[in-house]
CSV table of C-alpha atoms in Angstrom, one decimal:
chain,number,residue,atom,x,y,z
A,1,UNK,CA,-6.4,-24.1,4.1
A,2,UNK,CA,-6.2,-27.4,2.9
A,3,UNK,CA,-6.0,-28.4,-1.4
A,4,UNK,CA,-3.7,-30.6,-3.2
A,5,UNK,CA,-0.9,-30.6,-4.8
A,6,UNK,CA,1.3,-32.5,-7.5
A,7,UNK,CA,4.9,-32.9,-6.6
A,8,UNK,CA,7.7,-34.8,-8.0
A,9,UNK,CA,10.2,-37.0,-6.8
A,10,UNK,CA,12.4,-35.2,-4.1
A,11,UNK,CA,14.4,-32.6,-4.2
A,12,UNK,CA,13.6,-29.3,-6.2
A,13,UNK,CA,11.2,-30.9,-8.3
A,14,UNK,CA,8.5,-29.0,-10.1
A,15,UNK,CA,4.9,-28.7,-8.2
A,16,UNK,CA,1.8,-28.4,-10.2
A,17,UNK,CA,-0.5,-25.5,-8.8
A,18,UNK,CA,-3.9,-26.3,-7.7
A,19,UNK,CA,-6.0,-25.4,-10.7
A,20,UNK,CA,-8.1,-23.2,-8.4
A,21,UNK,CA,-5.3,-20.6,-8.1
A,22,UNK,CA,-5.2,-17.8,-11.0
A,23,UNK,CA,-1.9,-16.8,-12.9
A,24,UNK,CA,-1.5,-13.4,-13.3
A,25,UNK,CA,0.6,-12.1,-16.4
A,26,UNK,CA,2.9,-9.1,-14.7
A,27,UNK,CA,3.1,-6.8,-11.4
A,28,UNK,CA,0.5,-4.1,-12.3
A,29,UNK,CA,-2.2,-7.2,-12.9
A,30,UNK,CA,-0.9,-9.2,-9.5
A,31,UNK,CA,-1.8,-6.0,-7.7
A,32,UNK,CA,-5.1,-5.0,-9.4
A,33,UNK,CA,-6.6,-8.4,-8.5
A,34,UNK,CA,-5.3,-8.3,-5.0
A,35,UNK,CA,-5.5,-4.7,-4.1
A,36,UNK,CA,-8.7,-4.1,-6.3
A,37,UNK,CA,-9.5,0.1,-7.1
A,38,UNK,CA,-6.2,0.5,-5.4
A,39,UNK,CA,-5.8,4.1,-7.1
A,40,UNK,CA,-9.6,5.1,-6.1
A,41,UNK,CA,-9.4,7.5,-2.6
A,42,UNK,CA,-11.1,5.8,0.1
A,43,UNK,CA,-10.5,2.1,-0.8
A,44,UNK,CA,-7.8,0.9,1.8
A,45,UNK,CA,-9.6,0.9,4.8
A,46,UNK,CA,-8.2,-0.5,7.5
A,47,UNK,CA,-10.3,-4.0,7.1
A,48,UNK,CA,-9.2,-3.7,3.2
A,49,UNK,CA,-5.6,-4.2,3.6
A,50,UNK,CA,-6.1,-6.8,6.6
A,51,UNK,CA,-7.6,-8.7,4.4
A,52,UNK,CA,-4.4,-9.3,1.5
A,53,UNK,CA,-1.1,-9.5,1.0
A,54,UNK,CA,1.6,-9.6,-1.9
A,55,UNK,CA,4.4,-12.4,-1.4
A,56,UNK,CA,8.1,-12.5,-2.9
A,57,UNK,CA,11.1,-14.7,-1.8
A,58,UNK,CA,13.1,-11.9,-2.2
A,59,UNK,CA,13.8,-8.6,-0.9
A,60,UNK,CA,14.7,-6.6,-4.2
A,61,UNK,CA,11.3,-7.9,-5.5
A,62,UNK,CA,9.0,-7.0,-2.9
A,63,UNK,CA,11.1,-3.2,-2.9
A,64,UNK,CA,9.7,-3.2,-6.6
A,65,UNK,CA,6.4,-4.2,-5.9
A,66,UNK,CA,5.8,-1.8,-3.0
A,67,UNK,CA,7.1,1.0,-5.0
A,68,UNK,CA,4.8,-0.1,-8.0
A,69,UNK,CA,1.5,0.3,-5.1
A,70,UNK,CA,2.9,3.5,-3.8
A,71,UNK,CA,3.0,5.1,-7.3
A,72,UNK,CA,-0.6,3.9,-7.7
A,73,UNK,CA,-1.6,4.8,-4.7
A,74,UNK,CA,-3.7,8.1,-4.3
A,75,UNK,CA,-2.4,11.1,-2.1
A,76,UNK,CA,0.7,13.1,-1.5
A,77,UNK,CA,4.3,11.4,-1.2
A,78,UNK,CA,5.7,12.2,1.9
A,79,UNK,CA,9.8,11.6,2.1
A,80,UNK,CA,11.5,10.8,5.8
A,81,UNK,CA,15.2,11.0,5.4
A,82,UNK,CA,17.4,9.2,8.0
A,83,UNK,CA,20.6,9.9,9.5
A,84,UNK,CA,23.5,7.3,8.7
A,85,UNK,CA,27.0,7.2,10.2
A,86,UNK,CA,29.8,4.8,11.3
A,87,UNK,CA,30.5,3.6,14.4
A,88,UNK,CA,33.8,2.9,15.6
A,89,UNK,CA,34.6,-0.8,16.6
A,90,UNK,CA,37.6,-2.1,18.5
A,91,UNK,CA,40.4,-2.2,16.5
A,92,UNK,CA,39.4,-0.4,14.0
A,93,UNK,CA,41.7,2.1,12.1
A,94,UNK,CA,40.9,5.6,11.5
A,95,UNK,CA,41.1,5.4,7.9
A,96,UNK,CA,38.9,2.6,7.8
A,97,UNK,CA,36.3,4.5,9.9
A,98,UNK,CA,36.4,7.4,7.3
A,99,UNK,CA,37.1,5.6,3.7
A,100,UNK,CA,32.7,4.9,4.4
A,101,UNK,CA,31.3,8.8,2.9
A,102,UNK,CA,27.9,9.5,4.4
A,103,UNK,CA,26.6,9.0,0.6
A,104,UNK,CA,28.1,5.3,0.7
A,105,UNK,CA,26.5,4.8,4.0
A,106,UNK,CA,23.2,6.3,2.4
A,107,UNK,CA,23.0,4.1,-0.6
A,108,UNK,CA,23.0,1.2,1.7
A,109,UNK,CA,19.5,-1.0,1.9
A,110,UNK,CA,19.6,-4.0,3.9
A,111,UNK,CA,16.4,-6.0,5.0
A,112,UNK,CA,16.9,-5.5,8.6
A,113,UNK,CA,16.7,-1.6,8.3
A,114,UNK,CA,14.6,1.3,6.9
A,115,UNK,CA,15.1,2.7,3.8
A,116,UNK,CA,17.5,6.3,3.9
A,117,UNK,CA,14.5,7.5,2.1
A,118,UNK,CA,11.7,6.3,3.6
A,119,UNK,CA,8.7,7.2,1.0
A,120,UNK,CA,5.5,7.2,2.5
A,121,UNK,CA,1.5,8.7,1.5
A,122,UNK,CA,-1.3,8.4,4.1
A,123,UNK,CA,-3.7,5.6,4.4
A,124,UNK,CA,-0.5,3.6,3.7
A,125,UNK,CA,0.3,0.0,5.1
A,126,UNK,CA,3.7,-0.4,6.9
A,127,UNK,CA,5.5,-2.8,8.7
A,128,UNK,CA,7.4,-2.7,12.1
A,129,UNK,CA,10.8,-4.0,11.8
A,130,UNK,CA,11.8,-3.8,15.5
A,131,UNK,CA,9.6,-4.8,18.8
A,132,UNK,CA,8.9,-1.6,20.5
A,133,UNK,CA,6.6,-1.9,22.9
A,134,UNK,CA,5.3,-5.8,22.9
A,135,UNK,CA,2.7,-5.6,25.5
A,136,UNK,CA,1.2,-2.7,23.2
A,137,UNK,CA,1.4,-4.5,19.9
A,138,UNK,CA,4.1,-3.1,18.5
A,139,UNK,CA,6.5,-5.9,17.7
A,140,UNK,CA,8.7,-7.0,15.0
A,141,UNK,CA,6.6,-7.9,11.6
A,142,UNK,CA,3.1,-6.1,13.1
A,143,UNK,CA,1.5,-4.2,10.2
A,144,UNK,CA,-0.3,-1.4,10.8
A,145,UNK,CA,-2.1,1.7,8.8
A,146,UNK,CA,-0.6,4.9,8.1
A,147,UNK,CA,-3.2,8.0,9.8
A,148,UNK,CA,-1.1,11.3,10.1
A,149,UNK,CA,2.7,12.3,9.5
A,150,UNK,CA,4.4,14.8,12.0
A,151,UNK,CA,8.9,15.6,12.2
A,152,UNK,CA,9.4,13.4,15.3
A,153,UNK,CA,6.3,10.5,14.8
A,154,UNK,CA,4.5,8.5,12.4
A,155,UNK,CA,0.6,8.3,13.7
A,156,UNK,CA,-0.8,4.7,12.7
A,157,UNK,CA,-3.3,2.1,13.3
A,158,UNK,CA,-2.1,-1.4,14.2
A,159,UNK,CA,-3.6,-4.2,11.2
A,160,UNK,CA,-3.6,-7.2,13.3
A,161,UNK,CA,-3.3,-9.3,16.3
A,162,UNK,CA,-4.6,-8.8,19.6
A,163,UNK,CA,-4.1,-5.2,19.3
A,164,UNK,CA,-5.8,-4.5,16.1
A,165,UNK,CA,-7.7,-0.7,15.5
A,166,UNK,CA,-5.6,0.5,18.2
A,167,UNK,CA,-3.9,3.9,17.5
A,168,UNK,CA,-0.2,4.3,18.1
A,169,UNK,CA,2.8,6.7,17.7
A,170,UNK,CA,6.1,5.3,16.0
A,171,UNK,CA,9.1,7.1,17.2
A,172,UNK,CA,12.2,7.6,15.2
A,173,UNK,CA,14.9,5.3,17.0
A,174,UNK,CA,19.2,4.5,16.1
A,175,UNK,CA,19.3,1.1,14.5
A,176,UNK,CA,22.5,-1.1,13.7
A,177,UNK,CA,22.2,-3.7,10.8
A,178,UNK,CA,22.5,-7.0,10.9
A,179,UNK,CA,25.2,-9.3,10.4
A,180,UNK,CA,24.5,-8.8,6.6
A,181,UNK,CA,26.6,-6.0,6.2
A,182,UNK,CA,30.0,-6.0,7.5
A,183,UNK,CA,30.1,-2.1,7.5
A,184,UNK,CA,30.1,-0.4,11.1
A,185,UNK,CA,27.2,1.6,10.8
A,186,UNK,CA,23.7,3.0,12.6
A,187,UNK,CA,21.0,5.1,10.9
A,188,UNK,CA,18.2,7.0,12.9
A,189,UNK,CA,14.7,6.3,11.6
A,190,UNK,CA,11.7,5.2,11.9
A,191,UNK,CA,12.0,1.5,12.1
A,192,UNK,CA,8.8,0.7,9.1
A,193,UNK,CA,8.6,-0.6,5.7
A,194,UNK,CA,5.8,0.1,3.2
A,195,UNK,CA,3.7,-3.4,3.2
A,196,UNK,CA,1.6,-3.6,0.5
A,197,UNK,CA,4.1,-6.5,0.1
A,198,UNK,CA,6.3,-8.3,2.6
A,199,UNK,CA,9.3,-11.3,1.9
A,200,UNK,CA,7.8,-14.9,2.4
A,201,UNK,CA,9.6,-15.6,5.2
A,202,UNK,CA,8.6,-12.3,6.8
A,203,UNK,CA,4.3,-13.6,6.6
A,204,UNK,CA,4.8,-16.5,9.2
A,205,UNK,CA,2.1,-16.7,11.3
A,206,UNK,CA,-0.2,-14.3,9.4
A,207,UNK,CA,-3.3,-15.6,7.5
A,208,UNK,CA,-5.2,-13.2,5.2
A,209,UNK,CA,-8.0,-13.7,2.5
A,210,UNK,CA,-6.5,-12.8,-0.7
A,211,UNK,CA,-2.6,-13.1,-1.2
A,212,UNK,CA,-0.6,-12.3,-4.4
A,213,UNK,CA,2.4,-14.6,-4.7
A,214,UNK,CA,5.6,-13.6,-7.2
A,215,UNK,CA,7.2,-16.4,-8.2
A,216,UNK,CA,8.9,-15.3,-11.7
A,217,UNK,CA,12.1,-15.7,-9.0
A,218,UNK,CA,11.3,-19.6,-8.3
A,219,UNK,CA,11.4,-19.4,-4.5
A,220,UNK,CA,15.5,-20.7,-2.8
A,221,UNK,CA,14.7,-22.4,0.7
A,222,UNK,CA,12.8,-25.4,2.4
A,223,UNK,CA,9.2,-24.7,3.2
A,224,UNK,CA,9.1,-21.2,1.4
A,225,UNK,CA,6.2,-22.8,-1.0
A,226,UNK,CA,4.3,-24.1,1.3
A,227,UNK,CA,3.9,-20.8,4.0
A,228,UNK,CA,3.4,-18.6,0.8
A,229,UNK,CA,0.7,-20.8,-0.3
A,230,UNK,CA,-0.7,-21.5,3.0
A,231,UNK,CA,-0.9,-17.4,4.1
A,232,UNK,CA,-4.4,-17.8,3.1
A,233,UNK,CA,-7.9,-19.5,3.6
A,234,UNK,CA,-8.9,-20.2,-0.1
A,235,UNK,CA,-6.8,-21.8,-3.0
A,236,UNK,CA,-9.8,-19.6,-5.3
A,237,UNK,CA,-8.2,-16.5,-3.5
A,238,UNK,CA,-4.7,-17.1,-4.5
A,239,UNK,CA,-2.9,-14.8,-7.5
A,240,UNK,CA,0.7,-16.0,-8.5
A,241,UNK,CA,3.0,-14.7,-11.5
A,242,UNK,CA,4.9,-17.3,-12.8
A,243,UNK,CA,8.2,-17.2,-15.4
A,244,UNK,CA,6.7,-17.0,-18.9
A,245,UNK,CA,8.4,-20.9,-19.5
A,246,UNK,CA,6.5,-22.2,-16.6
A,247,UNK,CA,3.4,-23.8,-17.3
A,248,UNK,CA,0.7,-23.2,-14.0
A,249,UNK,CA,4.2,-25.3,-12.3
A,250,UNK,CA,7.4,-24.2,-9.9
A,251,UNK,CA,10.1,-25.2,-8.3
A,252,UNK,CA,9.9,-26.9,-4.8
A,253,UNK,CA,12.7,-26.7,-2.9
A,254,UNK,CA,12.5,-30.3,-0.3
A,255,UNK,CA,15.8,-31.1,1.8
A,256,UNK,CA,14.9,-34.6,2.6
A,257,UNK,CA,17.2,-34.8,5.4
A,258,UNK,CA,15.4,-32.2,7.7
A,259,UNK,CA,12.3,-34.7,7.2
A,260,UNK,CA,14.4,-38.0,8.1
């Protein structure tokens, strides 16, 4: 995709949008221009929801927004509830092990792991957060298509890549977070995330044809502007929400020294 852009001086100067991109006023009209009839049965097909995204720099705000969709959404909630419990480390003491309750370990929601309460409907997009089975298509940040729900498997359709329309099963597995979260801990589930919305940082490499972008939160890192902006292949088909002070401007975060 290729459109200009104003920018100031470096760094963290404001950028003035291409007037070709719209402003949306909140959430529910960010997802009604880029999930259109969202709430009619029938209307995410598989070639719908290929076809657009919702961006946020952060986590907590794409949680929102894909909880937003999901209420929207037509069809019965289904919940998955996972199970969470420590894991003892060397050196370690016993009463470190057990001051974590299972409902402390259950409130816990970092990035790099499924929701305890993983809140589903059918017809649903998700996202892989774990490479399964590469050669198949199933790798870390693949979307797919929610098709049928059983106790031990999650039946979907992969979204893109090589592997698109293929069917596929998604197993519950034992996951161990990140170095975000210093607490010992592994939860069994399946390794997805509702996608009607990803994080910025999280849509390298995809390109789509209509993207919402949620930038009330200005977005905090070097080149996070540019790969939301440049997810898809039409300024005209670009929907951002903006703080109500901003004025069709936001911040751009430039470290000149990484370009020196």
């Amino acid at each position: 995709m290729m459109f200009s852009i104003k920018v100031g001086t470096f760094p963290d100067e404001n950028l003035i949008l291409p007037e070709a991109i719209q402003q949306c006023s909140n959430t529910h009209d960010l997802l009604s221009v880029v999930y259109p009839d969202l709430h009619v049965e029938g209307t995410a097909t598989p070639s719908f929801l290929q076809d657009r995204t919702i961006l946020a720099p952060r986590n907590d705000d794409v949680k929102q927004i894909n909880a937003i969709a999901l209420e929207i959404f037509p069809g019965n909630f289904v919940d998955y509830l996972a199970a969470d419990k420590t894991i003892e480390r060397e050196g370690d003491l016993p009463h470190e092990i057990l001051s974590y309750t299972t409902d402390t370990l259950n409130s816990l929601d970092p990035s790099s792991l499924p929701p305890f309460r993983l809140r589903l409907k059918v017809g649903s997009p998700i996202m892989l957060l774990r490479n399964i089975a590469p050669k198949d298509g199933l790798c870390n940040g693949t979307r797919l298509i929610v098709e049928k729900f059983a106790s031990k498997v999650i039946e979907a359709r992969i979204l893109t890549g090589p592997k698109a329309n293929q069917p596929v099963f998604i197993p519950r597995i034992t996951l161990s977070p990140s170095a975000e979260l210093p607490i010992p801990m592994s939860r069994r589930q399946f390794p997805v995330r509702l996608a009607f919305a990803m994080t910025i940082n999280k849509s390298q490499g995809q390109s789509v044809h209509f993207v919402g972008i949620d930038l009330q939160v200005p977005v905090f890192s070097h080149g996070q502007l540019y790969v939301a902006l440049s997810r898809c292949t039409s300024a005209a088909k670009i929907f951002v929400i903006l703080p109500s002070t901003a004025i069709n401007c936001t911040t751009n975060i430039v470290y000149p020294e990484v370009l020196l």
